[in-house]
Amino acid sequence: MQIAPEQGAFMQLLTAAVGARRAIEIGTFTGFSALCIARGLPGDGSLLCLDINEEWTAVGRRFWDRAGVGHRIELRIGDALASLRELPETETFDLAFVDADKTGYPAYVNELHPRMAANGLVLLDNTLRDGHVLDPQSLDDRAIAALNASLAADPRWETVLLPVADGLTLLRKR
Ligand SMILES: C[S@@+](CC[C@H](N)C(=O)[O-])C[C@H]1O[C@@H](n2cnc3c(N)ncnc32)[C@H](O)[C@@H]1O
């Protein structure tokens, strides 16, 4: 389920290039994408990871420590939407990466919007769904196809869908 290596390298570079200090990830699995984002943060930067699965994310913790970035990463276990809603709107992020349940993406995007800093960047993974957004086969495909269409017309964000790996959408908060 983890992102492709070139996507990880791209996300690390992007995190550093936009000067992100505070980041959030929704959907951590065994920690590879988090490792890439954490590596792009400055020494005093921080990444909040939200995931529902304790067993998979425990793998990540070991490797974050081995890579020397464990101190930059906080992991919260639980339903990501509930965890997000518990965050005060005054707590802002420079960069967010969303890679969890696909039907949850619209709600994640809405909850993230007030919590993103001006010019903050939200990255959405799997927005091409292996091409199935053009001919949706599943509930997940339909959810992402509908989200792509609504984001293209959403004035709150400047949007680009890059054909990187399985599709990576970048949203800049206007
Ligand atoms: C595709 S994997 C993430 C892969 C990870 N970003 C990487 O590159 O290694 C999706 C993750 O989302 C988590 N997830 C699914 N539904 C969730 C929910 N409602 N709340 C929190 N995490 C959820 C799963 O436990 C899983 O670890």
PDB file of C-alpha atoms and ligand atoms in Angstrom:
ATOM      1  CA  MET A   1       0.000   0.000   0.000  1.00  0.00           C
ATOM      2  CA  GLN A   2       2.999   2.305   0.315  1.00  0.00           C
ATOM      3  CA  ILE A   3       3.774   5.100  -2.138  1.00  0.00           C
ATOM      4  CA  ALA A   4       6.291   4.581  -4.962  1.00  0.00           C
ATOM      5  CA  PRO A   5       9.967   5.443  -4.257  1.00  0.00           C
ATOM      6  CA  GLU A   6      10.023   8.275  -6.819  1.00  0.00           C
ATOM      7  CA  GLN A   7       6.872   9.747  -5.248  1.00  0.00           C
ATOM      8  CA  GLY A   8       8.581   9.591  -1.863  1.00  0.00           C
ATOM      9  CA  ALA A   9      11.632  11.409  -3.227  1.00  0.00           C
ATOM     10  CA  PHE A  10       9.363  14.002  -4.844  1.00  0.00           C
ATOM     11  CA  MET A  11       7.419  14.551  -1.617  1.00  0.00           C
ATOM     12  CA  GLN A  12      10.637  14.924   0.380  1.00  0.00           C
ATOM     13  CA  LEU A  13      11.895  17.538  -2.094  1.00  0.00           C
ATOM     14  CA  LEU A  14       8.533  19.337  -2.134  1.00  0.00           C
ATOM     15  CA  THR A  15       8.378  19.460   1.676  1.00  0.00           C
ATOM     16  CA  ALA A  16      11.807  21.096   1.755  1.00  0.00           C
ATOM     17  CA  ALA A  17      11.146  23.342  -1.267  1.00  0.00           C
ATOM     18  CA  VAL A  18       8.030  24.936   0.262  1.00  0.00           C
ATOM     19  CA  GLY A  19       9.833  25.320   3.590  1.00  0.00           C
ATOM     20  CA  ALA A  20       7.221  23.311   5.487  1.00  0.00           C
ATOM     21  CA  ARG A  21       7.796  23.216   9.265  1.00  0.00           C
ATOM     22  CA  ARG A  22       4.565  21.607  10.454  1.00  0.00           C
ATOM     23  CA  ALA A  23       3.044  18.742   8.456  1.00  0.00           C
ATOM     24  CA  ILE A  24       0.235  16.222   8.837  1.00  0.00           C
ATOM     25  CA  GLU A  25      -0.280  12.818   7.248  1.00  0.00           C
ATOM     26  CA  ILE A  26      -3.577  10.935   7.053  1.00  0.00           C
ATOM     27  CA  GLY A  27      -2.821   7.260   6.349  1.00  0.00           C
ATOM     28  CA  THR A  28       0.623   6.144   7.492  1.00  0.00           C
ATOM     29  CA  PHE A  29       0.693   2.329   7.095  1.00  0.00           C
ATOM     30  CA  THR A  30       4.299   1.191   7.721  1.00  0.00           C
ATOM     31  CA  GLY A  31       5.700   4.703   7.616  1.00  0.00           C
ATOM     32  CA  PHE A  32       7.471   5.193   4.283  1.00  0.00           C
ATOM     33  CA  SER A  33       5.645   8.349   3.147  1.00  0.00           C
ATOM     34  CA  ALA A  34       5.989   9.780   6.666  1.00  0.00           C
ATOM     35  CA  LEU A  35       9.728   9.088   6.547  1.00  0.00           C
ATOM     36  CA  CYS A  36      10.005  11.026   3.270  1.00  0.00           C
ATOM     37  CA  ILE A  37       8.033  14.005   4.581  1.00  0.00           C
ATOM     38  CA  ALA A  38       9.976  14.030   7.873  1.00  0.00           C
ATOM     39  CA  ARG A  39      13.268  14.019   5.963  1.00  0.00           C
ATOM     40  CA  GLY A  40      12.132  17.134   4.086  1.00  0.00           C
ATOM     41  CA  LEU A  41      11.364  19.038   7.300  1.00  0.00           C
ATOM     42  CA  PRO A  42      13.912  21.234   9.078  1.00  0.00           C
ATOM     43  CA  GLY A  43      15.492  19.978  12.313  1.00  0.00           C
ATOM     44  CA  ASP A  44      12.817  21.633  14.442  1.00  0.00           C
ATOM     45  CA  GLY A  45       9.956  20.673  12.122  1.00  0.00           C
ATOM     46  CA  SER A  46       7.234  18.205  13.062  1.00  0.00           C
ATOM     47  CA  LEU A  47       4.880  15.745  11.418  1.00  0.00           C
ATOM     48  CA  LEU A  48       1.610  14.525  12.922  1.00  0.00           C
ATOM     49  CA  CYS A  49       0.608  11.087  11.592  1.00  0.00           C
ATOM     50  CA  LEU A  50      -2.976   9.829  11.835  1.00  0.00           C
ATOM     51  CA  ASP A  51      -3.778   6.152  11.277  1.00  0.00           C
ATOM     52  CA  ILE A  52      -6.192   3.606  12.648  1.00  0.00           C
ATOM     53  CA  ASN A  53      -3.834   0.629  12.677  1.00  0.00           C
ATOM     54  CA  GLU A  54      -1.430   0.170  15.593  1.00  0.00           C
ATOM     55  CA  GLU A  55       0.327  -2.909  14.193  1.00  0.00           C
ATOM     56  CA  TRP A  56       1.335  -1.438  10.803  1.00  0.00           C
ATOM     57  CA  THR A  57       2.382   1.938  12.200  1.00  0.00           C
ATOM     58  CA  ALA A  58       4.579   0.261  14.845  1.00  0.00           C
ATOM     59  CA  VAL A  59       6.834  -0.806  11.955  1.00  0.00           C
ATOM     60  CA  GLY A  60       7.137   2.840  10.960  1.00  0.00           C
ATOM     61  CA  ARG A  61       8.168   3.963  14.433  1.00  0.00           C
ATOM     62  CA  ARG A  62      11.191   1.604  14.366  1.00  0.00           C
ATOM     63  CA  PHE A  63      12.397   2.859  11.004  1.00  0.00           C
ATOM     64  CA  TRP A  64      11.766   6.547  11.792  1.00  0.00           C
ATOM     65  CA  ASP A  65      14.055   6.154  14.806  1.00  0.00           C
ATOM     66  CA  ARG A  66      16.681   4.302  12.779  1.00  0.00           C
ATOM     67  CA  ALA A  67      16.586   7.096  10.180  1.00  0.00           C
ATOM     68  CA  GLY A  68      17.095   9.697  12.921  1.00  0.00           C
ATOM     69  CA  VAL A  69      13.767  11.484  12.370  1.00  0.00           C
ATOM     70  CA  GLY A  70      11.642   9.727  15.024  1.00  0.00           C
ATOM     71  CA  HIS A  71      11.737  12.809  17.273  1.00  0.00           C
ATOM     72  CA  ARG A  72      10.011  14.836  14.529  1.00  0.00           C
ATOM     73  CA  ILE A  73       7.039  12.469  14.208  1.00  0.00           C
ATOM     74  CA  GLU A  74       3.990  12.148  16.458  1.00  0.00           C
ATOM     75  CA  LEU A  75       1.616   9.264  15.747  1.00  0.00           C
ATOM     76  CA  ARG A  76      -2.042   9.306  16.800  1.00  0.00           C
ATOM     77  CA  ILE A  77      -3.989   6.076  16.499  1.00  0.00           C
ATOM     78  CA  GLY A  78      -7.714   6.295  15.791  1.00  0.00           C
ATOM     79  CA  ASP A  79     -10.172   7.251  13.111  1.00  0.00           C
ATOM     80  CA  ALA A  80      -8.474  10.059  11.191  1.00  0.00           C
ATOM     81  CA  LEU A  81     -11.603  12.173  10.763  1.00  0.00           C
ATOM     82  CA  ALA A  82     -12.269  12.109  14.504  1.00  0.00           C
ATOM     83  CA  SER A  83      -8.590  12.918  15.238  1.00  0.00           C
ATOM     84  CA  LEU A  84      -8.681  15.793  12.743  1.00  0.00           C
ATOM     85  CA  ARG A  85     -11.865  17.210  14.252  1.00  0.00           C
ATOM     86  CA  GLU A  86     -10.250  17.135  17.690  1.00  0.00           C
ATOM     87  CA  LEU A  87      -7.483  19.450  16.485  1.00  0.00           C
ATOM     88  CA  PRO A  88      -8.115  23.111  17.212  1.00  0.00           C
ATOM     89  CA  GLU A  89      -8.605  25.206  14.079  1.00  0.00           C
ATOM     90  CA  THR A  90      -5.840  27.437  15.412  1.00  0.00           C
ATOM     91  CA  GLU A  91      -3.346  24.586  14.890  1.00  0.00           C
ATOM     92  CA  THR A  92      -2.136  25.072  11.324  1.00  0.00           C
ATOM     93  CA  PHE A  93      -0.096  22.991   8.909  1.00  0.00           C
ATOM     94  CA  ASP A  94       2.118  23.966   5.986  1.00  0.00           C
ATOM     95  CA  LEU A  95       1.790  20.608   4.265  1.00  0.00           C
ATOM     96  CA  ALA A  96      -0.684  17.723   4.435  1.00  0.00           C
ATOM     97  CA  PHE A  97      -0.600  14.301   2.783  1.00  0.00           C
ATOM     98  CA  VAL A  98      -3.812  12.274   2.457  1.00  0.00           C
ATOM     99  CA  ASP A  99      -3.497   8.547   1.718  1.00  0.00           C
ATOM    100  CA  ALA A 100      -6.190   6.755   3.752  1.00  0.00           C
ATOM    101  CA  ASP A 101      -9.729   5.495   2.981  1.00  0.00           C
ATOM    102  CA  LYS A 102     -10.676   6.952  -0.412  1.00  0.00           C
ATOM    103  CA  THR A 103     -14.320   7.662   0.426  1.00  0.00           C
ATOM    104  CA  GLY A 104     -13.081   9.781   3.327  1.00  0.00           C
ATOM    105  CA  TYR A 105     -11.071  12.186   1.131  1.00  0.00           C
ATOM    106  CA  PRO A 106     -13.804  14.860   0.691  1.00  0.00           C
ATOM    107  CA  ALA A 107     -14.263  15.116   4.455  1.00  0.00           C
ATOM    108  CA  TYR A 108     -10.474  15.187   5.030  1.00  0.00           C
ATOM    109  CA  VAL A 109     -10.078  18.001   2.492  1.00  0.00           C
ATOM    110  CA  ASN A 110     -12.865  20.000   4.152  1.00  0.00           C
ATOM    111  CA  GLU A 111     -11.470  19.504   7.659  1.00  0.00           C
ATOM    112  CA  LEU A 112      -7.949  20.351   6.516  1.00  0.00           C
ATOM    113  CA  HIS A 113      -8.916  23.604   4.777  1.00  0.00           C
ATOM    114  CA  PRO A 114      -9.275  25.804   7.898  1.00  0.00           C
ATOM    115  CA  ARG A 115      -6.192  24.173   9.419  1.00  0.00           C
ATOM    116  CA  MET A 116      -3.871  24.898   6.495  1.00  0.00           C
ATOM    117  CA  ALA A 117      -1.621  27.945   6.623  1.00  0.00           C
ATOM    118  CA  ALA A 118      -1.932  30.518   3.830  1.00  0.00           C
ATOM    119  CA  ASN A 119      -0.387  28.928   0.725  1.00  0.00           C
ATOM    120  CA  GLY A 120      -0.407  25.583   2.561  1.00  0.00           C
ATOM    121  CA  LEU A 121      -0.151  22.533   0.343  1.00  0.00           C
ATOM    122  CA  VAL A 122      -2.399  19.449   0.535  1.00  0.00           C
ATOM    123  CA  LEU A 123      -1.269  16.335  -1.387  1.00  0.00           C
ATOM    124  CA  LEU A 124      -3.885  13.714  -2.250  1.00  0.00           C
ATOM    125  CA  ASP A 125      -2.683  10.255  -3.270  1.00  0.00           C
ATOM    126  CA  ASN A 126      -4.272   7.826  -5.768  1.00  0.00           C
ATOM    127  CA  THR A 127      -6.310  10.439  -7.604  1.00  0.00           C
ATOM    128  CA  LEU A 128      -6.049   8.528 -10.897  1.00  0.00           C
ATOM    129  CA  ARG A 129      -7.080   5.177  -9.366  1.00  0.00           C
ATOM    130  CA  ASP A 130      -5.074   3.280 -11.993  1.00  0.00           C
ATOM    131  CA  GLY A 131      -7.079   5.117 -14.672  1.00  0.00           C
ATOM    132  CA  HIS A 132     -10.439   4.081 -13.238  1.00  0.00           C
ATOM    133  CA  VAL A 133     -11.476   7.671 -12.523  1.00  0.00           C
ATOM    134  CA  LEU A 134     -12.434   7.760 -16.231  1.00  0.00           C
ATOM    135  CA  ASP A 135     -14.572   4.641 -15.891  1.00  0.00           C
ATOM    136  CA  PRO A 136     -15.255   4.133 -12.184  1.00  0.00           C
ATOM    137  CA  GLN A 137     -15.534   0.476 -11.180  1.00  0.00           C
ATOM    138  CA  SER A 138     -15.827   0.707  -7.412  1.00  0.00           C
ATOM    139  CA  LEU A 139     -17.114   2.930  -4.644  1.00  0.00           C
ATOM    140  CA  ASP A 140     -13.546   4.204  -4.108  1.00  0.00           C
ATOM    141  CA  ASP A 141     -13.166   5.035  -7.837  1.00  0.00           C
ATOM    142  CA  ARG A 142     -16.470   6.916  -7.823  1.00  0.00           C
ATOM    143  CA  ALA A 143     -15.525   8.855  -4.678  1.00  0.00           C
ATOM    144  CA  ILE A 144     -12.221   9.998  -6.175  1.00  0.00           C
ATOM    145  CA  ALA A 145     -13.720  10.781  -9.613  1.00  0.00           C
ATOM    146  CA  ALA A 146     -16.369  12.971  -7.935  1.00  0.00           C
ATOM    147  CA  LEU A 147     -13.736  14.642  -5.752  1.00  0.00           C
ATOM    148  CA  ASN A 148     -11.519  15.400  -8.773  1.00  0.00           C
ATOM    149  CA  ALA A 149     -14.463  17.053 -10.527  1.00  0.00           C
ATOM    150  CA  SER A 150     -15.455  19.111  -7.497  1.00  0.00           C
ATOM    151  CA  LEU A 151     -11.883  20.232  -6.759  1.00  0.00           C
ATOM    152  CA  ALA A 152     -11.443  21.439 -10.351  1.00  0.00           C
ATOM    153  CA  ALA A 153     -14.242  23.938  -9.659  1.00  0.00           C
ATOM    154  CA  ASP A 154     -13.440  24.697  -6.005  1.00  0.00           C
ATOM    155  CA  PRO A 155     -12.339  28.341  -5.574  1.00  0.00           C
ATOM    156  CA  ARG A 156     -10.747  27.609  -2.160  1.00  0.00           C
ATOM    157  CA  TRP A 157      -7.815  25.810  -3.788  1.00  0.00           C
ATOM    158  CA  GLU A 158      -5.444  26.121  -6.712  1.00  0.00           C
ATOM    159  CA  THR A 159      -5.359  22.552  -8.016  1.00  0.00           C
ATOM    160  CA  VAL A 160      -3.174  20.374 -10.214  1.00  0.00           C
ATOM    161  CA  LEU A 161      -3.410  16.596 -10.699  1.00  0.00           C
ATOM    162  CA  LEU A 162       0.013  15.213 -11.574  1.00  0.00           C
ATOM    163  CA  PRO A 163       0.374  11.835 -13.319  1.00  0.00           C
ATOM    164  CA  VAL A 164       2.935  10.766 -10.717  1.00  0.00           C
ATOM    165  CA  ALA A 165       2.597   7.107  -9.677  1.00  0.00           C
ATOM    166  CA  ASP A 166      -1.175   6.536  -9.194  1.00  0.00           C
ATOM    167  CA  GLY A 167      -1.998  10.238  -9.455  1.00  0.00           C
ATOM    168  CA  LEU A 168      -0.966  12.915  -6.996  1.00  0.00           C
ATOM    169  CA  THR A 169      -3.152  16.007  -6.626  1.00  0.00           C
ATOM    170  CA  LEU A 170      -1.630  19.180  -5.220  1.00  0.00           C
ATOM    171  CA  LEU A 171      -3.956  21.700  -3.613  1.00  0.00           C
ATOM    172  CA  ARG A 172      -2.639  25.125  -2.663  1.00  0.00           C
ATOM    173  CA  LYS A 173      -4.832  27.015  -0.228  1.00  0.00           C
ATOM    174  CA  ARG A 174      -5.701  30.348  -1.811  1.00  0.00           C
TER     175      ARG A 174
HETATM  176  C1  LIG B   1      -2.507   3.255   1.515  1.00  0.00           C
HETATM  177  S1  LIG B   1      -2.161   3.040   3.209  1.00  0.00           S
HETATM  178  C2  LIG B   1      -1.055   4.383   3.554  1.00  0.00           C
HETATM  179  C3  LIG B   1       0.296   4.194   2.928  1.00  0.00           C
HETATM  180  C4  LIG B   1       1.325   5.168   3.411  1.00  0.00           C
HETATM  181  N1  LIG B   1       0.959   6.525   3.131  1.00  0.00           N
HETATM  182  C5  LIG B   1       2.662   4.837   2.772  1.00  0.00           C
HETATM  183  O1  LIG B   1       3.016   5.435   1.759  1.00  0.00           O
HETATM  184  O2  LIG B   1       3.328   3.941   3.251  1.00  0.00           O
HETATM  185  C6  LIG B   1      -3.657   3.543   3.964  1.00  0.00           C
HETATM  186  C7  LIG B   1      -3.623   3.668   5.471  1.00  0.00           C
HETATM  187  O3  LIG B   1      -4.807   4.348   5.872  1.00  0.00           O
HETATM  188  C8  LIG B   1      -5.211   3.833   7.108  1.00  0.00           C
HETATM  189  N2  LIG B   1      -6.636   4.135   7.276  1.00  0.00           N
HETATM  190  C9  LIG B   1      -7.689   3.659   6.561  1.00  0.00           C
HETATM  191  N3  LIG B   1      -8.828   4.176   7.006  1.00  0.00           N
HETATM  192  C10 LIG B   1      -8.520   5.000   8.028  1.00  0.00           C
HETATM  193  C11 LIG B   1      -9.266   5.844   8.900  1.00  0.00           C
HETATM  194  N4  LIG B   1     -10.598   5.936   8.806  1.00  0.00           N
HETATM  195  N5  LIG B   1      -8.604   6.554   9.828  1.00  0.00           N
HETATM  196  C12 LIG B   1      -7.253   6.475   9.936  1.00  0.00           C
HETATM  197  N6  LIG B   1      -6.496   5.716   9.132  1.00  0.00           N
HETATM  198  C13 LIG B   1      -7.112   4.983   8.198  1.00  0.00           C
HETATM  199  C14 LIG B   1      -4.889   2.344   7.037  1.00  0.00           C
HETATM  200  O4  LIG B   1      -4.758   1.795   8.333  1.00  0.00           O
HETATM  201  C15 LIG B   1      -3.600   2.342   6.226  1.00  0.00           C
HETATM  202  O5  LIG B   1      -2.482   2.296   7.066  1.00  0.00           O
END
